[in-house]
mmCIF file of C-alpha atoms in Angstrom:
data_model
loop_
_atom_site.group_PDB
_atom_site.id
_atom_site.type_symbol
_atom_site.label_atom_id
_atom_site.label_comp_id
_atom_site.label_asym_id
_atom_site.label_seq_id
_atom_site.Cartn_x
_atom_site.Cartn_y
_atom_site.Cartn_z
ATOM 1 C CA UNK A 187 -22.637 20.971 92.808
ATOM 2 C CA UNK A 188 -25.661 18.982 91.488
ATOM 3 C CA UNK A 189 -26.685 15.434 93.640
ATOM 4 C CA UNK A 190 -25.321 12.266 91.500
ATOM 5 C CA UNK A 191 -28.285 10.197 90.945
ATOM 6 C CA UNK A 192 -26.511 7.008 91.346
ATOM 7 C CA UNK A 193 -23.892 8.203 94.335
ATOM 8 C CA UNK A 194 -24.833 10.109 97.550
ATOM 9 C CA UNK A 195 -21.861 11.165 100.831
ATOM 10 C CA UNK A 196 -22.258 9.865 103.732
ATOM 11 C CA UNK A 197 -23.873 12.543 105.093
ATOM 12 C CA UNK A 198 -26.552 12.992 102.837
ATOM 13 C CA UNK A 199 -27.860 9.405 103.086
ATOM 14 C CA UNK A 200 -27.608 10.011 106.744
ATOM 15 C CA UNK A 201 -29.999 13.026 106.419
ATOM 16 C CA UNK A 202 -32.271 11.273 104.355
ATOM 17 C CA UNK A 203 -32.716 8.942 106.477
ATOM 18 C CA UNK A 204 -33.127 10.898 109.460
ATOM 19 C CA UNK A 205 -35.936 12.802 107.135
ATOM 20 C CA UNK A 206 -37.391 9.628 106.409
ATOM 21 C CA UNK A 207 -37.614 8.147 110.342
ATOM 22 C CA UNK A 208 -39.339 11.443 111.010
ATOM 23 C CA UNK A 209 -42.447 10.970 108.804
ATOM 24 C CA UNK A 210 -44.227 9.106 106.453
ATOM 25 C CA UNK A 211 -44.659 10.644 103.031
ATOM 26 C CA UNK A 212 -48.021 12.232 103.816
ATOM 27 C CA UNK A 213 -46.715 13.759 107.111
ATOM 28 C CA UNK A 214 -44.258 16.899 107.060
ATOM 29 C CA UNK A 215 -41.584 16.113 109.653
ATOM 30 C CA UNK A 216 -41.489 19.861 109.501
ATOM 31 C CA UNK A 217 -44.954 20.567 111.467
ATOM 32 C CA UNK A 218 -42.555 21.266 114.326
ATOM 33 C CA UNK A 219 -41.218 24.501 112.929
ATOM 34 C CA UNK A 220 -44.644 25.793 111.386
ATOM 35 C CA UNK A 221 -44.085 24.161 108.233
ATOM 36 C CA UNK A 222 -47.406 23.389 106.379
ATOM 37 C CA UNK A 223 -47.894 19.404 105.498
ATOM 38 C CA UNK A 224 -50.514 17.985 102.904
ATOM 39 C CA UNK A 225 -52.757 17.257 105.769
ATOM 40 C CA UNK A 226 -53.512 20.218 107.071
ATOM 41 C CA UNK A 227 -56.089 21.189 104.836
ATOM 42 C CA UNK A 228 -58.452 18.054 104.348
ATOM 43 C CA UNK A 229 -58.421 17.839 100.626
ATOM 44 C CA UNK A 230 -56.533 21.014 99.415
ATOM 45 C CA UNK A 231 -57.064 22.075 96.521
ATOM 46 C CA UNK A 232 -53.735 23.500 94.784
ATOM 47 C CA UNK A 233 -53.405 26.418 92.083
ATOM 48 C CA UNK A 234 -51.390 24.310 89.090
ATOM 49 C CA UNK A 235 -48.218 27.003 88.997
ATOM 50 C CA UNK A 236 -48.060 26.617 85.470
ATOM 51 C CA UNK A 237 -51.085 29.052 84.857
ATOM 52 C CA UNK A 238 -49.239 31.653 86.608
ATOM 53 C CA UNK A 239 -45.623 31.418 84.926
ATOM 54 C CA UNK A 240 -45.916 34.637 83.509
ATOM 55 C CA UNK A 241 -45.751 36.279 87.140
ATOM 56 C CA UNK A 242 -44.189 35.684 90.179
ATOM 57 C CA UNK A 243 -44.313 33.457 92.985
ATOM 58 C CA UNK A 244 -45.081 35.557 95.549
ATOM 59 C CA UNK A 245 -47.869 37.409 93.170
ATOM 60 C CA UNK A 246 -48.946 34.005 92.122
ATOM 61 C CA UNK A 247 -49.574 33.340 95.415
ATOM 62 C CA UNK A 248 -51.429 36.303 97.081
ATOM 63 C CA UNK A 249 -54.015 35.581 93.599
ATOM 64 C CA UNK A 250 -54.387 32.276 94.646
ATOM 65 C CA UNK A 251 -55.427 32.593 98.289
ATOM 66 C CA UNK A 252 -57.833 35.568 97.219
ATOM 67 C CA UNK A 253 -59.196 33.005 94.762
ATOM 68 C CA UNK A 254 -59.894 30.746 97.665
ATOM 69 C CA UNK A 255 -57.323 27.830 96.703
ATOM 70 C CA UNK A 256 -55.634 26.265 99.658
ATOM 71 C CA UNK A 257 -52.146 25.712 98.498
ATOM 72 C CA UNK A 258 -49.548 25.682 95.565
ATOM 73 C CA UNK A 259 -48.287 22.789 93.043
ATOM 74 C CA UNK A 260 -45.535 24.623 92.041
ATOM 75 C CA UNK A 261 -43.423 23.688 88.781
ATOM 76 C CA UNK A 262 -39.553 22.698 89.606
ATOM 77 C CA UNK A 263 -38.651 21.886 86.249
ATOM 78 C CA UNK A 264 -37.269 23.869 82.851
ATOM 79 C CA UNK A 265 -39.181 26.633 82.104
ATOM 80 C CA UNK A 266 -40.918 26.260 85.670
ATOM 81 C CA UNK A 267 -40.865 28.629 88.559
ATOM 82 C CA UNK A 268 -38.281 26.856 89.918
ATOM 83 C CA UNK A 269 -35.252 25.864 87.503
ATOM 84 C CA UNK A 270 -33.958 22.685 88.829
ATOM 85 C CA UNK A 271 -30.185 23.535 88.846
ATOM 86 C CA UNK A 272 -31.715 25.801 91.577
ATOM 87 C CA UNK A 273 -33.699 24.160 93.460
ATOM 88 C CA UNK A 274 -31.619 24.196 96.625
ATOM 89 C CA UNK A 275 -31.476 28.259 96.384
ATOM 90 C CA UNK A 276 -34.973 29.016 95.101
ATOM 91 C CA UNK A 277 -37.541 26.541 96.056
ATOM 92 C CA UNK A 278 -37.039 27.317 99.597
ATOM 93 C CA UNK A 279 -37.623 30.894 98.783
ATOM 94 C CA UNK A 280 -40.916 30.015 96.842
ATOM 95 C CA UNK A 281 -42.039 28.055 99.988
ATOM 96 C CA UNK A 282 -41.179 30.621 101.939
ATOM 97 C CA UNK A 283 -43.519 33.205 99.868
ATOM 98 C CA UNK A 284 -46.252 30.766 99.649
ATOM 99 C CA UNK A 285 -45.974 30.188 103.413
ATOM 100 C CA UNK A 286 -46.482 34.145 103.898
ATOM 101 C CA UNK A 287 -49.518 34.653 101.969
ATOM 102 C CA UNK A 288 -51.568 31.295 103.965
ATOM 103 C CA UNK A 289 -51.187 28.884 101.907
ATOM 104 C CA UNK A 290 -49.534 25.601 101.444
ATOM 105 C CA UNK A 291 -47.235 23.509 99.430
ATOM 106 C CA UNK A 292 -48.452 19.816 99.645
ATOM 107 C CA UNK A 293 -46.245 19.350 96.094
ATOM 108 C CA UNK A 294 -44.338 20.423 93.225
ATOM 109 C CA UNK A 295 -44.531 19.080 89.302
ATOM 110 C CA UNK A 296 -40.725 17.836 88.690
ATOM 111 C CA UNK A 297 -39.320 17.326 85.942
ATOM 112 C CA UNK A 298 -38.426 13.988 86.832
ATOM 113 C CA UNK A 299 -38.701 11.018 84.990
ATOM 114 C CA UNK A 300 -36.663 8.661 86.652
ATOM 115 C CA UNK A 301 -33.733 7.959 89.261
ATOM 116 C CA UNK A 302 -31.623 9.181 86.350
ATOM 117 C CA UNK A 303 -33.061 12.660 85.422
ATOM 118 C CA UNK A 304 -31.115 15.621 86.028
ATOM 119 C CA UNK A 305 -31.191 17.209 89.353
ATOM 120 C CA UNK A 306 -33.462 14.383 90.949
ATOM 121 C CA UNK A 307 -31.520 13.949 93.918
ATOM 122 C CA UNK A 308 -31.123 17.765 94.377
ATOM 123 C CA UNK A 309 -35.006 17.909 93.940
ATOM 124 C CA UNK A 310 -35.803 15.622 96.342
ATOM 125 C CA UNK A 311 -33.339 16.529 98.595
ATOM 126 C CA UNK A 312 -34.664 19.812 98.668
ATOM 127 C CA UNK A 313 -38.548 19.103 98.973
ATOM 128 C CA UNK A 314 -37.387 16.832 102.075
ATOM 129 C CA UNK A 315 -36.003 19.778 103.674
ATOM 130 C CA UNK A 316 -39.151 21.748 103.643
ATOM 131 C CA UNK A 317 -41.654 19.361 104.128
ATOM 132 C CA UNK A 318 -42.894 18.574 100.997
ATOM 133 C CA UNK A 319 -44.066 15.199 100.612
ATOM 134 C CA UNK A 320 -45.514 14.457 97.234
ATOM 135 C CA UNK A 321 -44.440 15.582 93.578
ATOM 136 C CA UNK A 322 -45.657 14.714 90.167
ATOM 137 C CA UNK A 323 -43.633 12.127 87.742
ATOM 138 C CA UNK A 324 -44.215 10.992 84.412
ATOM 139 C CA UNK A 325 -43.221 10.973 81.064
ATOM 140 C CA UNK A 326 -42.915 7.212 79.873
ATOM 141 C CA UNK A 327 -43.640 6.674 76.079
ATOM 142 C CA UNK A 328 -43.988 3.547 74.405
ATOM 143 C CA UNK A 329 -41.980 2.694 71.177
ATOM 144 C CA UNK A 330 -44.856 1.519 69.254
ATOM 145 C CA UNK A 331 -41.784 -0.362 66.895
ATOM 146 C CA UNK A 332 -41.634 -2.379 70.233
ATOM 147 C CA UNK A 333 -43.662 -5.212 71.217
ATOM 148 C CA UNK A 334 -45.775 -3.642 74.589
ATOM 149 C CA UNK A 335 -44.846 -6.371 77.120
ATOM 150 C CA UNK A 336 -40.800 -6.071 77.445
ATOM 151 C CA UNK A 337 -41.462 -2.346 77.476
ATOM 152 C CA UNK A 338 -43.530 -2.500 80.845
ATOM 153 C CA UNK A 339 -40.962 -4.417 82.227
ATOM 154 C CA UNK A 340 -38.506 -1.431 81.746
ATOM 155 C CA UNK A 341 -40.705 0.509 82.843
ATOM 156 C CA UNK A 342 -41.136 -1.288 86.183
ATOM 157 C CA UNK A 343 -37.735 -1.429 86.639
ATOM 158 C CA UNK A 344 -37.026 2.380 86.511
ATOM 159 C CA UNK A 345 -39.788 2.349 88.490
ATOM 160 C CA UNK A 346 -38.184 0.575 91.069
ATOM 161 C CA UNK A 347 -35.162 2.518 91.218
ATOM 162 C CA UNK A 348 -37.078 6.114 91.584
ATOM 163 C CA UNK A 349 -38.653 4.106 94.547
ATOM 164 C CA UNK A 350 -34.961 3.611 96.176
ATOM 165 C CA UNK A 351 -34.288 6.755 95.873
ATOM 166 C CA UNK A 352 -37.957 8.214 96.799
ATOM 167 C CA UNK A 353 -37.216 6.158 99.970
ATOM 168 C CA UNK A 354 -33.443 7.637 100.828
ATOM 169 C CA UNK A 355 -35.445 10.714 101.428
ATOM 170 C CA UNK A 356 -38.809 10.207 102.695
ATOM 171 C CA UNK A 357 -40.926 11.500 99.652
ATOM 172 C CA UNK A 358 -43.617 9.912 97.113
ATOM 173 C CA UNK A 359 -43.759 10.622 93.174
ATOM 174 C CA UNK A 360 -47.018 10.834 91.904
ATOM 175 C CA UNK A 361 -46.946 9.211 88.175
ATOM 176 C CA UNK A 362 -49.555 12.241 86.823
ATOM 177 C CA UNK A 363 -52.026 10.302 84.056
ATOM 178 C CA UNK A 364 -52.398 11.694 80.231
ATOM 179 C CA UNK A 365 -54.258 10.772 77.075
ATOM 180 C CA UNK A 366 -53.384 10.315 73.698
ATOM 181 C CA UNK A 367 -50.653 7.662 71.432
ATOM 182 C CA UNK A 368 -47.732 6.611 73.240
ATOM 183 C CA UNK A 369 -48.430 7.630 76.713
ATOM 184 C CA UNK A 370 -47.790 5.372 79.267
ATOM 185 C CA UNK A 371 -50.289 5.768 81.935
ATOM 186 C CA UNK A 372 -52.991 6.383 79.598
ATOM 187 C CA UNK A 373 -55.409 3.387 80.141
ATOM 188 C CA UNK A 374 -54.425 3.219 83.568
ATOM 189 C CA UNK A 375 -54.146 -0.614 83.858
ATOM 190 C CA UNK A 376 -50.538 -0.688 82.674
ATOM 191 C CA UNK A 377 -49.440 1.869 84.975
ATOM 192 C CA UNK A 378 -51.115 0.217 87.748
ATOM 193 C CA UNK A 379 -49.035 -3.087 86.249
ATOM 194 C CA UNK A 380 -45.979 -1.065 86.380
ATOM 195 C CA UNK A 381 -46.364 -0.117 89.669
ATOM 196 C CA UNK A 382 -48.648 -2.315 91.844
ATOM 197 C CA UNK A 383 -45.737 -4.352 93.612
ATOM 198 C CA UNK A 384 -43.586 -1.721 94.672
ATOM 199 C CA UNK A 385 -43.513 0.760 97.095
ATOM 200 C CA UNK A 386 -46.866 2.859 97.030
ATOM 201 C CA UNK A 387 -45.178 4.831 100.087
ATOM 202 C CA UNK A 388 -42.614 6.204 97.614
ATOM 203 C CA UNK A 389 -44.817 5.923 94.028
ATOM 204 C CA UNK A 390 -48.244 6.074 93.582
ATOM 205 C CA UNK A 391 -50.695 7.941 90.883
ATOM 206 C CA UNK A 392 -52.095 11.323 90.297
ATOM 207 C CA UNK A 393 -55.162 10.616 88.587
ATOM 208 C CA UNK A 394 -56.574 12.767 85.793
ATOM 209 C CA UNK A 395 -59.955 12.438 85.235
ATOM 210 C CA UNK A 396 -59.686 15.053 82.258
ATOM 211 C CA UNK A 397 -57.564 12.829 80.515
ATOM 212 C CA UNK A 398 -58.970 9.292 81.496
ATOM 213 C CA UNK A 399 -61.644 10.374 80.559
ATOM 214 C CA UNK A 400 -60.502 11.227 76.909
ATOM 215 C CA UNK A 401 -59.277 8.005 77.211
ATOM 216 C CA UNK A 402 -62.158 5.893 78.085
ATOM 217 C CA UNK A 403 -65.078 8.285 78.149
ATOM 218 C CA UNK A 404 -68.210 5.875 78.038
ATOM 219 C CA UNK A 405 -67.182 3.019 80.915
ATOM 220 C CA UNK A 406 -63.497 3.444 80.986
ATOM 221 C CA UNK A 407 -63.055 6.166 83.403
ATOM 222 C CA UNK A 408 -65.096 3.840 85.789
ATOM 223 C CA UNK A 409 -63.030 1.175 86.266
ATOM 224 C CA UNK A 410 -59.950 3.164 85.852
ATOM 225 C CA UNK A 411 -60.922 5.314 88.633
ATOM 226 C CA UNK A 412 -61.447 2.544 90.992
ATOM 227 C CA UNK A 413 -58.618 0.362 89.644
ATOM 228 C CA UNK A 414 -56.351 3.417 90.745
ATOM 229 C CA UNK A 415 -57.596 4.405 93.542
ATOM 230 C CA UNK A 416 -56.078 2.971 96.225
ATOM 231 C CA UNK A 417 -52.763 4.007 94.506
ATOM 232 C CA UNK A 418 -54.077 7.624 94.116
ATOM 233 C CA UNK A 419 -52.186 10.081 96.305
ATOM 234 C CA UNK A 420 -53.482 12.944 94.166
ATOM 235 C CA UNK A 421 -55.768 13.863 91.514
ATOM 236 C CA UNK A 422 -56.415 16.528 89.105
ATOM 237 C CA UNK A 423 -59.423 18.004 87.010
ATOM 238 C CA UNK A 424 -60.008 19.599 84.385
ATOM 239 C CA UNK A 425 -62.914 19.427 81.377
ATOM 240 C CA UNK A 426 -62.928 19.015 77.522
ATOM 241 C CA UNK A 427 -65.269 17.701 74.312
ATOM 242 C CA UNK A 428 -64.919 16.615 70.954
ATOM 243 C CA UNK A 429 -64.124 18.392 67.807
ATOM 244 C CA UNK A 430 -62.183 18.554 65.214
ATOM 245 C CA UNK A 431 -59.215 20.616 64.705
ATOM 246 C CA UNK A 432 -58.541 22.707 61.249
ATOM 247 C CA UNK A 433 -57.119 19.256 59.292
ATOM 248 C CA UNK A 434 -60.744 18.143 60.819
ATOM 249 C CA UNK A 435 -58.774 15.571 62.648
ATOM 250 C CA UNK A 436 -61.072 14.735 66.225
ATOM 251 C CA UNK A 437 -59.163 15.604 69.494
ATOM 252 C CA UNK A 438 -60.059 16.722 72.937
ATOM 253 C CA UNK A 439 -61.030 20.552 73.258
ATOM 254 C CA UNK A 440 -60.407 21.392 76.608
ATOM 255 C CA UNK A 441 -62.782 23.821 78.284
ATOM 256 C CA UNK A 442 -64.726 25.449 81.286
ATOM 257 C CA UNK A 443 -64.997 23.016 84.119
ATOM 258 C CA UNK A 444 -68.495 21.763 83.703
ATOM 259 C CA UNK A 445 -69.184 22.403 80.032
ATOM 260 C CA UNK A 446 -67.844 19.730 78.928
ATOM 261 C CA UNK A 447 -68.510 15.600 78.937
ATOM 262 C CA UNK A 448 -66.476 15.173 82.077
ATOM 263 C CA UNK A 449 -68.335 13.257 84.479
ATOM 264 C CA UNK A 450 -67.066 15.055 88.042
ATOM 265 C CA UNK A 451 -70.328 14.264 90.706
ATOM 266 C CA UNK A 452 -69.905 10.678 89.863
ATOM 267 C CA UNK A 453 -66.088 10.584 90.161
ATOM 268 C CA UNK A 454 -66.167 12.603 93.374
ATOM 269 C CA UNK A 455 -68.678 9.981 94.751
ATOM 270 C CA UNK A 456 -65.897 7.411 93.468
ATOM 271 C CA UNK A 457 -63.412 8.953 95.370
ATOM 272 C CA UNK A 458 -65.493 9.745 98.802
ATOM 273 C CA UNK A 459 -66.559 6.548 98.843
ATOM 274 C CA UNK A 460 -63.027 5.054 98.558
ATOM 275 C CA UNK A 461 -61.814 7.923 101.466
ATOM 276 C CA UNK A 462 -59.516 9.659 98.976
ATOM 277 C CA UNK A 463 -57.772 12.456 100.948
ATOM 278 C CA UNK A 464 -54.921 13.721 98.581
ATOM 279 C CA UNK A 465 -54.465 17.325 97.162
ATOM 280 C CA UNK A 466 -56.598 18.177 94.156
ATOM 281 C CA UNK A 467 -55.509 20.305 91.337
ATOM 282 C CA UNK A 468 -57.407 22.277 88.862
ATOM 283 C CA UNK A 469 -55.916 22.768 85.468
ATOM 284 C CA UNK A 470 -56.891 25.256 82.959
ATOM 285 C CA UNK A 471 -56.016 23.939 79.624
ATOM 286 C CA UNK A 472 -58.691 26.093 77.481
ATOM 287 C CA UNK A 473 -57.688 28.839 75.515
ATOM 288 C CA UNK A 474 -60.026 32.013 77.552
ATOM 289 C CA UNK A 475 -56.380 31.794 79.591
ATOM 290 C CA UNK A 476 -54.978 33.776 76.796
ATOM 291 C CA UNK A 477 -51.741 31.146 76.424
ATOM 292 C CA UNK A 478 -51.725 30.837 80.357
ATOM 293 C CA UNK A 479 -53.279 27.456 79.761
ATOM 294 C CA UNK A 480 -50.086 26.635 78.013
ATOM 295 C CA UNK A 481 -47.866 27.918 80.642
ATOM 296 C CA UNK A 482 -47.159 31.111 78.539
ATOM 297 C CA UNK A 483 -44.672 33.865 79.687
ATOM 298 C CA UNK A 484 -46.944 36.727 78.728
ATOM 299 C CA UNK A 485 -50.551 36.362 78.177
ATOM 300 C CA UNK A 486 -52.932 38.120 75.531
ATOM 301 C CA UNK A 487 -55.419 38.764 78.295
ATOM 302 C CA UNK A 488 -55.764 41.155 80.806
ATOM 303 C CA UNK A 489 -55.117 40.282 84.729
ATOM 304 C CA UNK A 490 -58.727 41.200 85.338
ATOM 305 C CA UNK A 491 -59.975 38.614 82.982
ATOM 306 C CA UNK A 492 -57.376 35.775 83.921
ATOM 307 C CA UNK A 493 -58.900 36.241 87.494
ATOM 308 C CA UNK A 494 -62.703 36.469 86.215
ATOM 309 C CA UNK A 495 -61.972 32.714 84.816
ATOM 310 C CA UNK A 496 -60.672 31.140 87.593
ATOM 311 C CA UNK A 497 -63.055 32.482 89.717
ATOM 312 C CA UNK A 498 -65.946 30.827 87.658
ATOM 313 C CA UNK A 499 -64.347 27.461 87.642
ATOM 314 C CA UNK A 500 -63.492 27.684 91.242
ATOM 315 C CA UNK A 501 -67.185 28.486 91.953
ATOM 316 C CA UNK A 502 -68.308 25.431 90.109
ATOM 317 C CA UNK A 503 -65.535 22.973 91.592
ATOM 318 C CA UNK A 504 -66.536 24.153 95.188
ATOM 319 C CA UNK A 505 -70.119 23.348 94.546
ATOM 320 C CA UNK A 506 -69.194 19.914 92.745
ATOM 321 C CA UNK A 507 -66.996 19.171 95.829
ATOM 322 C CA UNK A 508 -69.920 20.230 98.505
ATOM 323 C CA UNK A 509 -72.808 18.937 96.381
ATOM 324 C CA UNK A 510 -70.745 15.677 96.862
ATOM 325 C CA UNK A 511 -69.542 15.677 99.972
ATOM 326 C CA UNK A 512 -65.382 15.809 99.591
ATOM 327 C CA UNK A 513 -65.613 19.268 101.828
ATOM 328 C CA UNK A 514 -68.269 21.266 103.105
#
């Protein structure tokens, strides 16, 4: 039977806790027993599962470790690898297959929103078990019909509660950043007003410079970046310019890493000179995927040439990262 989000036995607040007195959210307690943590590779970077959702884990794994990626963020939500009302079957399984082919799990994507989302407890319940520290959050929207202020206080106070239970089990939620209307998280400083007084053991950000940068692409990346950085537990990449789509309405076109107006050498000096030492995660959100950039089931390109273009972005983020000094 599925965790309550509100009510947990006696027992399982007992095991949290005993998960949580054995590490801190950045250190598996299950090192012990050969279980990887997100500090074993000094900045791992992570193959996004969603790319790969129209294989299998294990298959999705053995690609990524011959592409040269360190570990797995793995999706444990609908549609994902991982169906939440599973979790406590399969993602142990998937961690398990990861484990086999070298490579870590440092996080999942969840399909959590709050304290109340479905499954949440089982989720985190579950990740505890194995080791798994951090997992991406998100998903508050603003009601533009709303005045902005009473809306961040809401906000906050969900917040708070996905911190209580982040705590009961020794984990951290990583609010992941997006662009566009109604996106909470967006211009950065209102998450970081959401958040900035609670618990950054048990919430904290995973910064997208793809998106902040859609968001503030002159000077507001800049200050963004630093404003969240020492609530950044993870970050992701990903590149994109302007055009206009066939109503000749202007939106982000996402494309290759490095062809596009994303400014990565100076946001990797950003974050070595602020000693950032989460996982990073490169996303594919351009369409040379062949609808594995939208998480597709079955994609209109061959294997060979899904491969061929995450090799070339993987060549150019490894250079970006050793041209600035994040790993050699």
């Amino acid at each position: 039977m599925p965790l309550s989000n509100s009510q947990f036995s006696r027992r399982e607040l007992f095991g949290a806790a005993l998960a949580s007195s054995l590490a801190s959210p950045l250190a598996s307690p299950a090192a012990a027993s050969g279980a990887a943590s997100a500090n074993s590779q000094p900045l791992p970077i992570c193959a996004f599962s969603k790319h790969f959702q129209w294989t299998t884990v294990p298959d999705l794994a053995k690609m990524a470790a011959e592409l040269g990626y360190d570990g797995i963020d793995l999706t444990v939500r609908a549609g994902g690898h991982v169906e939440p009302d599973r979790v406590a079957e399969d993602l142990p399984r998937a961690f398990e297959a990861v484990r086999a082919a070298g490579l870590t799990m440092p996080m999942v994507t969840a399909g959590i929103i709050d304290a109340r989302s479905p499954y949440a407890g089982d989720i985190l319940k579950t990740c505890a078990s194995l080791g798994i520290r951090l997992y991406r959050w998100g998903g508050f929207r603003y009601n533009y019909d709303q005045p902005i202020a009473p809306q961040l206080d809401g906000f906050r106070a969900r917040s708070r509660e996905l911190a209580a239970l982040n705590r009961r089990y020794g984990v951290c939620a990583m609010y992941h950043t997006h662009s566009g209307p109604r996106e909470v998280g967006g211009p950065i400083w209102d998450l970081w007003e959401i958040i900035r007084d609670l618990d950054h053991s048990a919430l904290s950000i995973n910064y997208d410079i793809g998106h902040a940068t859609v968001e503030g692409g002159y000077g507001g990346w800049r200050e963004s970046s630093r404003l969240a950085l020492p609530l950044m537990k993870g970050t992701a990449f990903k590149d994109f310019n302007w055009g206009k789509n066939s109503k000749g309405e202007w939106q982000p076109q996402w494309c290759a890493l490095g062809k596009g107006m994303v400014n990565f050498r100076e946001y990797m000096t950003i974050l070595k000179t602020g000693g950032f030492s989460g996982p990073l995660q490169l996303h594919f959100e351009y369409p040379d995927l062949g609808g594995a950039n939208n998480g597709a089931r079955h994609m209109t390109i061959s294997r060979d040439q899904f491969l061929s273009v995450m090799r070339r972005d993987m060549a150019v983020f490894k250079t970006l990262l050793r041209e600035s000094g994040l790993r050699s």
